[in-house]
Tab-separated table of C-alpha atoms in Angstrom:
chain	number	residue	atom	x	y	z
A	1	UNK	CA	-7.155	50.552	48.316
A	2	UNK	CA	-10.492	49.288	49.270
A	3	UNK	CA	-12.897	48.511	46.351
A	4	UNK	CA	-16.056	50.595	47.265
A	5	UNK	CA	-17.952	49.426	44.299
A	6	UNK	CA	-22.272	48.162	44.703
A	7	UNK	CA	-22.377	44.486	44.855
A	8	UNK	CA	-26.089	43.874	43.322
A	9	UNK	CA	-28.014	41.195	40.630
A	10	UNK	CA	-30.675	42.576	39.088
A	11	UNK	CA	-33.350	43.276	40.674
A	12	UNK	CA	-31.748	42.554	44.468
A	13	UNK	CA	-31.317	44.952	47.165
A	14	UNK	CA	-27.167	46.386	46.889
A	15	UNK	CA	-24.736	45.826	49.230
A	16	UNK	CA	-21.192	47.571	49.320
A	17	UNK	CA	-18.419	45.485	47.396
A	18	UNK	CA	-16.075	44.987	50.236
A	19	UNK	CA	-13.592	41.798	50.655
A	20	UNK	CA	-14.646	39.861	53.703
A	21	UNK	CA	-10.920	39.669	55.658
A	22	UNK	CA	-10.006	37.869	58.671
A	23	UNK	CA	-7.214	37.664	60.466
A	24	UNK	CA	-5.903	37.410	64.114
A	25	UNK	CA	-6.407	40.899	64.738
A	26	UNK	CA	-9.962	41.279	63.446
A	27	UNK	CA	-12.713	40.942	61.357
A	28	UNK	CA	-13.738	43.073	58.335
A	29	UNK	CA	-16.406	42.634	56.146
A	30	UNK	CA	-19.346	45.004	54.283
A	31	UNK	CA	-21.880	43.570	57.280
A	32	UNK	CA	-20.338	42.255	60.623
A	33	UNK	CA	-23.900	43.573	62.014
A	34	UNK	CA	-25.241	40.615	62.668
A	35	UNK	CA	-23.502	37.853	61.001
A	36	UNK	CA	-20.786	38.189	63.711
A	37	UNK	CA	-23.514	37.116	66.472
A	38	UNK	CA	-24.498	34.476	64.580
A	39	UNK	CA	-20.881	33.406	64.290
A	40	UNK	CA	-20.280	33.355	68.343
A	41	UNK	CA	-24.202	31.206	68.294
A	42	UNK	CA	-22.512	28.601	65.822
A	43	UNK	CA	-19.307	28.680	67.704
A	44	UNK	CA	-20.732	28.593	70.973
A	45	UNK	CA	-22.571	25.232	69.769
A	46	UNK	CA	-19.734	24.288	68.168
A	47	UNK	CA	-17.768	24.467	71.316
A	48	UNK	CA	-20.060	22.910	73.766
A	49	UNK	CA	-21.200	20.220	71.339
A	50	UNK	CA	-17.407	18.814	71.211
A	51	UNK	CA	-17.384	19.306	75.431
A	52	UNK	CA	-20.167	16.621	75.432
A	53	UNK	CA	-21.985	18.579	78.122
A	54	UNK	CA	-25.257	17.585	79.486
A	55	UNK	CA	-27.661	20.980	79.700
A	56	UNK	CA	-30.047	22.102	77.811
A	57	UNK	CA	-29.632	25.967	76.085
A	58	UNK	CA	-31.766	26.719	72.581
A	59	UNK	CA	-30.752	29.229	70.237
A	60	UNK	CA	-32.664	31.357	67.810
A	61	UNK	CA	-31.950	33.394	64.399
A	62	UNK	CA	-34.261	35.797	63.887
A	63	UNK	CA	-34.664	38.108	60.484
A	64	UNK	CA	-35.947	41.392	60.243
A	65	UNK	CA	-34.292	43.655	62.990
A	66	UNK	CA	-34.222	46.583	61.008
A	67	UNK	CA	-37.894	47.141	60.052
A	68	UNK	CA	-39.017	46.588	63.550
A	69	UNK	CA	-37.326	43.117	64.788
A	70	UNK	CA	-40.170	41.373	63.333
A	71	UNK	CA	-38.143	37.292	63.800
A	72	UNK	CA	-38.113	38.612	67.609
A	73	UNK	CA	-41.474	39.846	68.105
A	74	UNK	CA	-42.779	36.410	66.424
A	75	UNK	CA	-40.510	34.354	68.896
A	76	UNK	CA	-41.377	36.278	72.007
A	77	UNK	CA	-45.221	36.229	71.208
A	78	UNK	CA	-45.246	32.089	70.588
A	79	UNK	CA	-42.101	31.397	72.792
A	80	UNK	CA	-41.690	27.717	72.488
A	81	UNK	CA	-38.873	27.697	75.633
A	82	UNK	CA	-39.908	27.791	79.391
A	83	UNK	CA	-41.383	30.498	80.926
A	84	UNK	CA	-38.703	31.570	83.217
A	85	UNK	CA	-35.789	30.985	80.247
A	86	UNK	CA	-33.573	34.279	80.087
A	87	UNK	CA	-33.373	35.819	76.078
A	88	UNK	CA	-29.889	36.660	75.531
A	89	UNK	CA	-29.700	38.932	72.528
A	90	UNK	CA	-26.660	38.618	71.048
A	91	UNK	CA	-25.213	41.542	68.544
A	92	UNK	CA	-22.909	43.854	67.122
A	93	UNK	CA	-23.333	47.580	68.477
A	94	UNK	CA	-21.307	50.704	67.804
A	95	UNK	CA	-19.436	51.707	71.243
A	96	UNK	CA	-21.099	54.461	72.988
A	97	UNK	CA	-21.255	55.875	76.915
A	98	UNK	CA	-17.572	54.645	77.667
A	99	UNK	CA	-17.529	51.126	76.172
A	100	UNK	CA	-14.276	50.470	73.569
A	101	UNK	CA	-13.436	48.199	70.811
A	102	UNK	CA	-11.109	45.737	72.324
A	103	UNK	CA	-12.298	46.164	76.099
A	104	UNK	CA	-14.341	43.054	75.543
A	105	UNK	CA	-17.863	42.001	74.619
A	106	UNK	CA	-20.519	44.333	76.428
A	107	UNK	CA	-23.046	43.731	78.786
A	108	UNK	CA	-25.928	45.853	77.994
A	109	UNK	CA	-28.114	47.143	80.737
A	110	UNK	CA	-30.520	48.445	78.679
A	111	UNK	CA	-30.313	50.164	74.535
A	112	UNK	CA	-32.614	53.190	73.039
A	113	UNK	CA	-36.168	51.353	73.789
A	114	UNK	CA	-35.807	49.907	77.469
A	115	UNK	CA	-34.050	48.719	80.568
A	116	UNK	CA	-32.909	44.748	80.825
A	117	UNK	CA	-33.310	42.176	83.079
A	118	UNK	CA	-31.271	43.510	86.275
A	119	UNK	CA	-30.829	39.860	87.636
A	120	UNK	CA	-29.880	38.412	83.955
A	121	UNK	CA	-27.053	41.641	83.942
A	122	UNK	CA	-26.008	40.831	87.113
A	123	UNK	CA	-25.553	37.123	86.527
A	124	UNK	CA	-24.006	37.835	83.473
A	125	UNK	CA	-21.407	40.028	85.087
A	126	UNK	CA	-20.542	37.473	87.786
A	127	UNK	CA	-20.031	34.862	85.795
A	128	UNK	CA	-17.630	36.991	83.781
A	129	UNK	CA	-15.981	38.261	87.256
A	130	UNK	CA	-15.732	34.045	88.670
A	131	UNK	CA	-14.415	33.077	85.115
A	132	UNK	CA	-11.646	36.270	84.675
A	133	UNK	CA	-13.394	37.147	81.560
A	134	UNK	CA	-13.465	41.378	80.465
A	135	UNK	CA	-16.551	42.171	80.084
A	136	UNK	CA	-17.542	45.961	79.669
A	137	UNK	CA	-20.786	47.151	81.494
A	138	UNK	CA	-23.239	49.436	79.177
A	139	UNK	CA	-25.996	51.222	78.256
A	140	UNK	CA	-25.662	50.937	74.666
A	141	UNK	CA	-28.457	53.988	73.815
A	142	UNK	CA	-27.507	54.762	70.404
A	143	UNK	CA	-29.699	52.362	69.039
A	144	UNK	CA	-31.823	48.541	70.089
A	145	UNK	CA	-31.416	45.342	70.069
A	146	UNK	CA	-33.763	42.114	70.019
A	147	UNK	CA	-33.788	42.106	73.560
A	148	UNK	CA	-36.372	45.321	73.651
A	149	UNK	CA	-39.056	43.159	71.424
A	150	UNK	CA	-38.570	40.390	74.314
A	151	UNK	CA	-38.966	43.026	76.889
A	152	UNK	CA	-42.011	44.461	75.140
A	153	UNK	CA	-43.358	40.492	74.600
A	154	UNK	CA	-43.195	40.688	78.570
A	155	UNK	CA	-40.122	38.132	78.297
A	156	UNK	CA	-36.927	38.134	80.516
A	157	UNK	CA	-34.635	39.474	78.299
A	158	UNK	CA	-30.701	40.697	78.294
A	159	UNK	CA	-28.502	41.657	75.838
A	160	UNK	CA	-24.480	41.397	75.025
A	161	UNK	CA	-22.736	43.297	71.758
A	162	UNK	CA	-19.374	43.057	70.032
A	163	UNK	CA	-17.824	46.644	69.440
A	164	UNK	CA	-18.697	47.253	66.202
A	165	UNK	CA	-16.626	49.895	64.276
A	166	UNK	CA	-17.546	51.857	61.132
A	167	UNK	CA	-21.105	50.965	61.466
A	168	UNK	CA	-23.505	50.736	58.831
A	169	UNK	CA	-20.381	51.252	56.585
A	170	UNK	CA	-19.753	54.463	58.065
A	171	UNK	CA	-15.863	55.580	58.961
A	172	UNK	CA	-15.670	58.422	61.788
A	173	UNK	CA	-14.918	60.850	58.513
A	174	UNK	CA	-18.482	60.151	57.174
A	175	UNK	CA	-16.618	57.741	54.576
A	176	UNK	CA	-18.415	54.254	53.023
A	177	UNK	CA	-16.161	51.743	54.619
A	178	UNK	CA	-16.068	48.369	55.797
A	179	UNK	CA	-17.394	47.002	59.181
A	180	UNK	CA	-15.003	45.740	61.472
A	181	UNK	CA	-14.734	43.910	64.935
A	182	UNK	CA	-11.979	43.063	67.190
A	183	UNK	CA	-10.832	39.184	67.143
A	184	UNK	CA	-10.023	39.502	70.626
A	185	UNK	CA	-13.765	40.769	71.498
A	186	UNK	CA	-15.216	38.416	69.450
A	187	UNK	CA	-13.520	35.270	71.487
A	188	UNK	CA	-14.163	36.772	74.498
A	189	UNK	CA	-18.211	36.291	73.745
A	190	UNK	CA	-17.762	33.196	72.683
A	191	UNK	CA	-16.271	32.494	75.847
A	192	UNK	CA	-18.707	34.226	78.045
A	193	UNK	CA	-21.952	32.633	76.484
A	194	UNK	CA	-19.990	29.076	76.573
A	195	UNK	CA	-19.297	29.792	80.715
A	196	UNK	CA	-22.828	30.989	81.064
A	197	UNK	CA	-24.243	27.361	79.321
C-alpha cells in the first residue's frame, strides 16, 4: 500500500509522504505539478547543450504560481528577453475538454484567465505536424497557467501541459493519492520544445 502519512519539520509547511517512483511507464510522486516542467526545461538544455547547436533560447523558473504567479508577473513586468520573444509556459495540467493522459503533451489555446497567442499555437502545432510529434490541441479551462500573467504583462505568451493525473493529490474517488504523469507524454515535450529551439 501507499504510505499516506504528512511529511513535515517543525515549523514547515506539510507535504503528503509519498515515494517518488519512476519507471518506463510513468512518473509518480506527491508533486509532479511543476517539478515535471522543470524536468523537460533541464532536459531540454540538457539535450540541446550536447547537440552543440548555435541559437539562442532562455529559460526561466518562476515561484509562486499558486498565490497569484507572482515569479511570472515579476518576469513579464522587467522582461530582460526581446520584445518580440514568445513565453512558452511550460506545466502540468489535469486533462479536461477532450485531452488524455498518454495522447501527448498539450497545446493550450488558452486556460481559465485568457486566450494565447494564436500564431505561437499555430507554430507550435506545425512544428509538431513537420516533426510527427502527437501533440493534443486544448483549452485547458479548469484552471491557469503562467502564460495568463504574460498575457496580462501584455507579453506574447503560449502555453504546453503534461496530463497530469490525480491532481493536487486527488484520485477520481476523492482519495489523497499520488500525482502521476505518463513517461511517454513527458518525452514527447521534451521533444517538442527541443524541435521548436
Amino acid at each position: 500500500g501507499v504510505k499516506r502519512g504528512l511529511r513535515k519539520a517543525k515549523g514547515a509547511i506539510a507535504t503528503w509522504n509519498f515515494p517518488v517512483s519512476i519507471d518506463a511507464e510513468k512518473i509518480e510522486a506527491t508533486a509532479c505539478d511543476d517539478l515535471v516542467g522543470c524536468a523537460v526545461i533541464l532536459s531540454v538544455i540538457w539535450d540541446l547543450a550536447s547537440l552543440g547547436m548555435e541559437t539562442t533560447f532562455h529559460a526561466v523558473f518562476s515561484r509562486a504560481e499558486e498565490v497569484g504567479f507572482l515569479g511570472a508577473w515579476h518576469v513579464g513586468q522587467k522582461w530582460p528577453f526581446a520584445e518580440d520573444a514568445v513565453f512558452v509556459s511550460v506545466e502540468t495540467r489535469r486533462p479536461v475538454n477532450g485531452s488524455v493522459m498518454g495522447g501527448g503533451p498539450v497545446i493550450r489555446v488558452g486556460d481559465r484567465l485568457s486566450v494565447f497567442d494564436s500564431d505561437a499555437v499555430e507554430a507550435l502545432m506545425l512544428t509538431a505536424a513537420e516533426q510527427g510529434i502527437r501533440v493534443q490541441r486544448c483549452l485547458l479551462d479548469a484552471g491557469a497557467c503562467e502564460a495568463s500573467a504574460m498575457r496580462a504583462c501584455g507579453r506574447r505568451s503560449v502555453g504546453i501541459s503534461i496530463p497530469l493525473g490525480n491532481y493536487h493529490n486527488l484520485d477520481e474517488n476523492k482519495k489523497i493519492a499520488p500525482e502521476y504523469v505518463v513517461m511517454d507524454d513527458v518525452r514527447t515535450l521534451a521533444n517538442l520544445l527541443e524541435a521548436v529551439v
